[in-house]
């Protein structure tokens, strides 16, 4: 049944959804009332706020965060049953960012960097970082690589993927027949986690909105998520690398819209993180298959040999 929301309530609801989106949370469930009951889902799909009801068994609704379940479904599949679209495009109105009024991507990226400032939004700012590692590369790249977070070399140089893993990534890019300067490279978190530990979920959620804004500026055709942390954060889903690899996902940066009406998101592929490939070189062939899939999507001619 269509519902008409009070305009005030609708605005407040949109603001709250936007807030949670920036934290990486997309779907909302009312607490189940019994083993089999009605759940209310409020989600944002593209530029629409969707209010939907769904009869569920308690066991089918997980309120766990992504890493708690290897088989967790993609978030879009959660929005089911008779969706009721709120007629006014209010999400677009509240998603505007300062860089969206700028057409020059170099300037737009600079605005995001200035907005980030000397960031202290998560604990990583006080755990030994030397500097923020924002991102590097072609601001209009067709291909973007997203890793997990800076390591010691990246922290020292202020550029992502410059250590041993970076060398391997460079080789992977070269093997595709292009140069590092032609792609854009960034990470989920912009500060080095101490001891190269995996970034915590809240750190990823706090930092990734800035990455989403970078993606909306660069407007790549394809993003390659390097490793599980990047894949799970970008896709807001949890699954094993084996399940995540080998296919494309339709991707739109959460909580932000590009100022280009012709860019409505991109494809996203998942492959192994170069640091993992250094530890287990036997998987290089699998990573090469992923990159070949990307090259086909981008219309690039596949060289005969993969990355060494
Ligand atoms: S990791 Fe991101 S959110 Fe956390 S302090 Fe660094 S720049 Fe800020």
GROMACS .gro file of C-alpha atoms and ligand atoms in nm:
model
  316
    1UNK     CA    1   0.000   0.000   0.000
    2UNK     CA    2   0.144   0.339  -0.094
    3UNK     CA    3   0.220   0.558   0.204
    4UNK     CA    4   0.237   0.932   0.214
    5UNK     CA    5   0.499   1.059   0.454
    6UNK     CA    6   0.465   1.393   0.623
    7UNK     CA    7   0.718   1.626   0.452
    8UNK     CA    8   0.888   1.708   0.783
    9UNK     CA    9   0.916   1.344   0.871
   10UNK     CA   10   1.042   1.266   0.523
   11UNK     CA   11   1.319   1.524   0.553
   12UNK     CA   12   1.418   1.399   0.896
   13UNK     CA   13   1.412   1.042   0.770
   14UNK     CA   14   1.630   1.129   0.471
   15UNK     CA   15   1.880   1.307   0.693
   16UNK     CA   16   1.899   1.010   0.926
   17UNK     CA   17   1.939   0.763   0.638
   18UNK     CA   18   2.213   0.982   0.495
   19UNK     CA   19   2.390   0.978   0.831
   20UNK     CA   20   2.378   0.600   0.852
   21UNK     CA   21   2.482   0.564   0.486
   22UNK     CA   22   2.794   0.763   0.565
   23UNK     CA   23   2.866   0.511   0.837
   24UNK     CA   24   2.825   0.231   0.582
   25UNK     CA   25   2.480   0.121   0.700
   26UNK     CA   26   2.212   0.090   0.436
   27UNK     CA   27   1.919  -0.117   0.548
   28UNK     CA   28   1.713  -0.073   0.864
   29UNK     CA   29   1.500  -0.328   1.040
   30UNK     CA   30   1.246  -0.292   1.314
   31UNK     CA   31   1.309  -0.543   1.587
   32UNK     CA   32   1.124  -0.867   1.509
   33UNK     CA   33   0.820  -0.920   1.730
   34UNK     CA   34   0.811  -1.298   1.710
   35UNK     CA   35   0.969  -1.590   1.531
   36UNK     CA   36   0.782  -1.505   1.213
   37UNK     CA   37   0.675  -1.147   1.182
   38UNK     CA   38   0.666  -0.834   0.970
   39UNK     CA   39   0.980  -0.631   0.935
   40UNK     CA   40   0.993  -0.277   0.805
   41UNK     CA   41   1.281  -0.194   0.577
   42UNK     CA   42   1.382   0.159   0.495
   43UNK     CA   43   1.655   0.177   0.241
   44UNK     CA   44   1.801   0.406  -0.017
   45UNK     CA   45   1.827   0.261  -0.363
   46UNK     CA   46   1.995   0.489  -0.613
   47UNK     CA   47   1.820   0.819  -0.553
   48UNK     CA   48   1.501   0.690  -0.401
   49UNK     CA   49   1.395   0.626  -0.047
   50UNK     CA   50   1.214   0.298  -0.034
   51UNK     CA   51   0.987   0.193   0.248
   52UNK     CA   52   0.898  -0.171   0.222
   53UNK     CA   53   0.748  -0.439   0.437
   54UNK     CA   54   0.857  -0.796   0.439
   55UNK     CA   55   0.729  -1.105   0.616
   56UNK     CA   56   1.034  -1.276   0.755
   57UNK     CA   57   1.133  -1.541   0.995
   58UNK     CA   58   1.362  -1.413   1.267
   59UNK     CA   59   1.639  -1.638   1.146
   60UNK     CA   60   1.636  -1.485   0.798
   61UNK     CA   61   1.703  -1.133   0.917
   62UNK     CA   62   2.054  -1.077   1.035
   63UNK     CA   63   2.137  -0.759   1.215
   64UNK     CA   64   2.498  -0.869   1.235
   65UNK     CA   65   2.764  -0.662   1.072
   66UNK     CA   66   2.906  -0.801   0.745
   67UNK     CA   67   3.201  -1.002   0.871
   68UNK     CA   68   2.988  -1.207   1.107
   69UNK     CA   69   2.836  -1.411   0.824
   70UNK     CA   70   3.030  -1.545   0.528
   71UNK     CA   71   2.711  -1.596   0.327
   72UNK     CA   72   2.554  -1.259   0.388
   73UNK     CA   73   2.353  -1.143   0.088
   74UNK     CA   74   2.429  -0.825  -0.101
   75UNK     CA   75   2.242  -0.534   0.055
   76UNK     CA   76   2.023  -0.474  -0.247
   77UNK     CA   77   1.865  -0.813  -0.215
   78UNK     CA   78   1.735  -0.715   0.127
   79UNK     CA   79   1.495  -0.458  -0.017
   80UNK     CA   80   1.210  -0.685  -0.111
   81UNK     CA   81   0.833  -0.701  -0.124
   82UNK     CA   82   0.605  -0.425  -0.248
   83UNK     CA   83   0.844  -0.132  -0.241
   84UNK     CA   84   0.675   0.204  -0.198
   85UNK     CA   85   0.875   0.483  -0.359
   86UNK     CA   86   0.858   0.819  -0.194
   87UNK     CA   87   0.773   1.045  -0.483
   88UNK     CA   88   1.006   1.338  -0.411
   89UNK     CA   89   1.373   1.302  -0.494
   90UNK     CA   90   1.489   1.437  -0.159
   91UNK     CA   91   1.794   1.216  -0.129
   92UNK     CA   92   1.952   1.396  -0.422
   93UNK     CA   93   1.888   1.727  -0.248
   94UNK     CA   94   2.069   1.627   0.069
   95UNK     CA   95   2.361   1.445  -0.092
   96UNK     CA   96   2.529   1.754  -0.236
   97UNK     CA   97   2.896   1.794  -0.151
   98UNK     CA   98   3.109   2.102  -0.213
   99UNK     CA   99   3.307   1.936  -0.492
  100UNK     CA  100   2.989   1.865  -0.686
  101UNK     CA  101   2.963   2.224  -0.801
  102UNK     CA  102   3.310   2.199  -0.957
  103UNK     CA  103   3.358   2.051  -1.304
  104UNK     CA  104   3.738   2.023  -1.293
  105UNK     CA  105   3.816   1.684  -1.131
  106UNK     CA  106   4.157   1.804  -1.009
  107UNK     CA  107   3.992   2.090  -0.821
  108UNK     CA  108   3.714   1.862  -0.700
  109UNK     CA  109   3.964   1.615  -0.555
  110UNK     CA  110   4.149   1.903  -0.392
  111UNK     CA  111   3.826   2.014  -0.227
  112UNK     CA  112   3.775   1.665  -0.084
  113UNK     CA  113   4.134   1.661   0.041
  114UNK     CA  114   4.083   2.000   0.205
  115UNK     CA  115   3.759   1.878   0.358
  116UNK     CA  116   3.949   1.581   0.503
  117UNK     CA  117   4.199   1.822   0.657
  118UNK     CA  118   4.423   1.694   0.933
  119UNK     CA  119   4.163   1.427   0.992
  120UNK     CA  120   4.102   1.298   1.342
  121UNK     CA  121   3.770   1.131   1.270
  122UNK     CA  122   3.884   0.783   1.372
  123UNK     CA  123   4.144   0.642   1.610
  124UNK     CA  124   4.396   0.584   1.332
  125UNK     CA  125   4.493   0.950   1.352
  126UNK     CA  126   4.661   0.889   1.687
  127UNK     CA  127   4.814   0.549   1.625
  128UNK     CA  128   5.140   0.652   1.468
  129UNK     CA  129   5.046   0.772   1.122
  130UNK     CA  130   5.302   1.002   0.963
  131UNK     CA  131   5.059   1.142   0.711
  132UNK     CA  132   4.727   1.091   0.541
  133UNK     CA  133   4.752   0.893   0.219
  134UNK     CA  134   4.477   1.040   0.005
  135UNK     CA  135   4.503   0.874  -0.334
  136UNK     CA  136   4.698   0.920  -0.654
  137UNK     CA  137   4.665   0.898  -1.027
  138UNK     CA  138   4.462   1.010  -1.321
  139UNK     CA  139   4.162   1.212  -1.197
  140UNK     CA  140   3.962   1.096  -1.499
  141UNK     CA  141   4.081   0.736  -1.496
  142UNK     CA  142   3.864   0.466  -1.649
  143UNK     CA  143   4.016   0.216  -1.409
  144UNK     CA  144   4.051   0.257  -1.035
  145UNK     CA  145   4.219   0.029  -0.783
  146UNK     CA  146   4.111   0.036  -0.421
  147UNK     CA  147   4.317  -0.131  -0.152
  148UNK     CA  148   4.283  -0.167   0.221
  149UNK     CA  149   4.508   0.094   0.382
  150UNK     CA  150   4.858   0.239   0.375
  151UNK     CA  151   5.155   0.039   0.495
  152UNK     CA  152   5.486   0.170   0.626
  153UNK     CA  153   5.621   0.278   0.286
  154UNK     CA  154   5.297   0.445   0.190
  155UNK     CA  155   5.282   0.621   0.526
  156UNK     CA  156   5.635   0.749   0.476
  157UNK     CA  157   5.585   0.863   0.117
  158UNK     CA  158   5.221   0.974   0.132
  159UNK     CA  159   5.126   0.769  -0.172
  160UNK     CA  160   4.931   0.443  -0.192
  161UNK     CA  161   5.096   0.122  -0.313
  162UNK     CA  162   5.461   0.226  -0.324
  163UNK     CA  163   5.615  -0.062  -0.126
  164UNK     CA  164   5.668  -0.420  -0.239
  165UNK     CA  165   5.297  -0.472  -0.286
  166UNK     CA  166   5.293  -0.150  -0.484
  167UNK     CA  167   5.566  -0.282  -0.711
  168UNK     CA  168   5.359  -0.588  -0.779
  169UNK     CA  169   5.051  -0.374  -0.844
  170UNK     CA  170   5.259  -0.171  -1.090
  171UNK     CA  171   5.354  -0.495  -1.264
  172UNK     CA  172   4.991  -0.603  -1.273
  173UNK     CA  173   4.893  -0.270  -1.428
  174UNK     CA  174   5.179  -0.296  -1.680
  175UNK     CA  175   5.074  -0.646  -1.769
  176UNK     CA  176   4.736  -0.500  -1.864
  177UNK     CA  177   4.918  -0.285  -2.118
  178UNK     CA  178   4.884   0.047  -1.933
  179UNK     CA  179   5.086   0.264  -1.695
  180UNK     CA  180   5.029   0.338  -1.328
  181UNK     CA  181   4.974   0.706  -1.415
  182UNK     CA  182   4.670   0.614  -1.624
  183UNK     CA  183   4.474   0.469  -1.331
  184UNK     CA  184   4.360   0.610  -0.999
  185UNK     CA  185   4.470   0.434  -0.681
  186UNK     CA  186   4.330   0.478  -0.331
  187UNK     CA  187   4.256   0.287  -0.013
  188UNK     CA  188   3.958   0.230   0.211
  189UNK     CA  189   4.135   0.397   0.505
  190UNK     CA  190   4.379   0.679   0.452
  191UNK     CA  191   4.594   0.634   0.762
  192UNK     CA  192   4.826   0.346   0.838
  193UNK     CA  193   4.681   0.098   1.087
  194UNK     CA  194   4.951   0.024   1.348
  195UNK     CA  195   5.159  -0.284   1.272
  196UNK     CA  196   4.979  -0.312   0.938
  197UNK     CA  197   4.680  -0.464   1.113
  198UNK     CA  198   4.352  -0.492   0.925
  199UNK     CA  199   4.148  -0.173   0.965
  200UNK     CA  200   3.853  -0.210   1.199
  201UNK     CA  201   3.502  -0.190   1.062
  202UNK     CA  202   3.432   0.145   1.227
  203UNK     CA  203   3.754   0.287   1.085
  204UNK     CA  204   3.650   0.175   0.736
  205UNK     CA  205   3.302   0.318   0.785
  206UNK     CA  206   3.437   0.651   0.905
  207UNK     CA  207   3.694   0.693   0.631
  208UNK     CA  208   3.523   0.540   0.327
  209UNK     CA  209   3.276   0.828   0.264
  210UNK     CA  210   3.576   1.030   0.147
  211UNK     CA  211   3.672   0.750  -0.090
  212UNK     CA  212   3.313   0.743  -0.217
  213UNK     CA  213   3.343   1.113  -0.296
  214UNK     CA  214   3.672   1.051  -0.478
  215UNK     CA  215   3.506   0.779  -0.683
  216UNK     CA  216   3.217   1.010  -0.773
  217UNK     CA  217   3.469   1.266  -0.898
  218UNK     CA  218   3.691   1.026  -1.094
  219UNK     CA  219   3.389   0.841  -1.238
  220UNK     CA  220   3.577   0.527  -1.340
  221UNK     CA  221   3.427   0.266  -1.568
  222UNK     CA  222   3.567  -0.014  -1.355
  223UNK     CA  223   3.687  -0.037  -0.995
  224UNK     CA  224   3.907  -0.326  -0.890
  225UNK     CA  225   3.877  -0.396  -0.519
  226UNK     CA  226   4.207  -0.537  -0.396
  227UNK     CA  227   4.141  -0.786  -0.120
  228UNK     CA  228   3.857  -0.870   0.112
  229UNK     CA  229   3.851  -0.549   0.318
  230UNK     CA  230   3.816  -0.330   0.009
  231UNK     CA  231   3.558  -0.561  -0.147
  232UNK     CA  232   3.345  -0.595   0.165
  233UNK     CA  233   3.351  -0.224   0.241
  234UNK     CA  234   3.269  -0.113  -0.111
  235UNK     CA  235   3.001  -0.375  -0.164
  236UNK     CA  236   2.867  -0.361   0.193
  237UNK     CA  237   2.848  -0.737   0.192
  238UNK     CA  238   3.042  -1.023   0.333
  239UNK     CA  239   3.154  -1.333   0.153
  240UNK     CA  240   3.472  -1.526   0.095
  241UNK     CA  241   3.716  -1.410  -0.171
  242UNK     CA  242   3.628  -1.719  -0.369
  243UNK     CA  243   3.265  -1.609  -0.374
  244UNK     CA  244   3.343  -1.244  -0.441
  245UNK     CA  245   3.579  -1.293  -0.734
  246UNK     CA  246   3.499  -1.385  -1.092
  247UNK     CA  247   3.209  -1.152  -1.162
  248UNK     CA  248   3.118  -0.788  -1.192
  249UNK     CA  249   2.903  -0.595  -0.950
  250UNK     CA  250   2.709  -0.281  -1.033
  251UNK     CA  251   2.855  -0.017  -0.806
  252UNK     CA  252   2.747   0.331  -0.707
  253UNK     CA  253   2.934   0.520  -0.437
  254UNK     CA  254   2.719   0.514  -0.125
  255UNK     CA  255   2.570   0.841  -0.010
  256UNK     CA  256   2.700   1.052  -0.295
  257UNK     CA  257   2.606   1.130  -0.651
  258UNK     CA  258   2.833   1.238  -0.929
  259UNK     CA  259   2.765   1.581  -1.075
  260UNK     CA  260   2.776   1.412  -1.415
  261UNK     CA  261   2.426   1.292  -1.507
  262UNK     CA  262   2.582   1.056  -1.761
  263UNK     CA  263   2.776   0.869  -1.493
  264UNK     CA  264   2.546   0.633  -1.312
  265UNK     CA  265   2.802   0.418  -1.137
  266UNK     CA  266   3.043   0.161  -1.270
  267UNK     CA  267   3.140  -0.203  -1.264
  268UNK     CA  268   3.333  -0.342  -0.972
  269UNK     CA  269   3.551  -0.652  -0.977
  270UNK     CA  270   3.731  -0.816  -0.687
  271UNK     CA  271   4.077  -0.965  -0.692
  272UNK     CA  272   4.349  -1.056  -0.446
  273UNK     CA  273   4.548  -0.787  -0.268
  274UNK     CA  274   4.905  -0.769  -0.405
  275UNK     CA  275   5.038  -0.821  -0.050
  276UNK     CA  276   4.853  -1.152  -0.042
  277UNK     CA  277   4.997  -1.244  -0.383
  278UNK     CA  278   5.346  -1.180  -0.245
  279UNK     CA  279   5.272  -1.427   0.034
  280UNK     CA  280   5.110  -1.680  -0.199
  281UNK     CA  281   5.244  -1.632  -0.554
  282UNK     CA  282   5.050  -1.939  -0.669
  283UNK     CA  283   4.740  -1.717  -0.678
  284UNK     CA  284   4.887  -1.478  -0.934
  285UNK     CA  285   4.727  -1.675  -1.215
  286UNK     CA  286   4.385  -1.630  -1.052
  287UNK     CA  287   4.446  -1.256  -1.012
  288UNK     CA  288   4.545  -1.239  -1.376
  289UNK     CA  289   4.213  -1.398  -1.473
  290UNK     CA  290   4.037  -1.122  -1.278
  291UNK     CA  291   4.236  -0.855  -1.457
  292UNK     CA  292   4.167  -1.012  -1.794
  293UNK     CA  293   3.797  -0.992  -1.715
  294UNK     CA  294   3.844  -0.621  -1.639
  295UNK     CA  295   4.041  -0.566  -1.959
  296UNK     CA  296   3.764  -0.726  -2.162
  297UNK     CA  297   3.508  -0.498  -1.998
  298UNK     CA  298   3.723  -0.194  -2.081
  299UNK     CA  299   3.787  -0.312  -2.437
  300UNK     CA  300   4.158  -0.349  -2.374
  301UNK     CA  301   4.363  -0.597  -2.572
  302UNK     CA  302   4.494  -0.870  -2.346
  303UNK     CA  303   4.872  -0.919  -2.370
  304UNK     CA  304   4.980  -1.279  -2.380
  305UNK     CA  305   5.153  -1.281  -2.042
  306UNK     CA  306   5.034  -1.193  -1.691
  307UNK     CA  307   5.203  -1.015  -1.398
  308UNK     CA  308   5.527  -1.156  -1.262
  309LIG     S1  309   4.176   0.674   0.857
  309LIG    FE1  310   4.046   0.823   0.751
  309LIG     S2  311   3.889   0.877   0.903
  309LIG    FE2  312   4.057   0.781   1.015
  309LIG     S3  313   4.185   0.952   1.081
  309LIG    FE3  314   4.268   0.877   0.885
  309LIG     S4  315   4.174   1.004   0.727
  309LIG    FE4  316   4.053   1.029   0.916
   0.00000   0.00000   0.00000
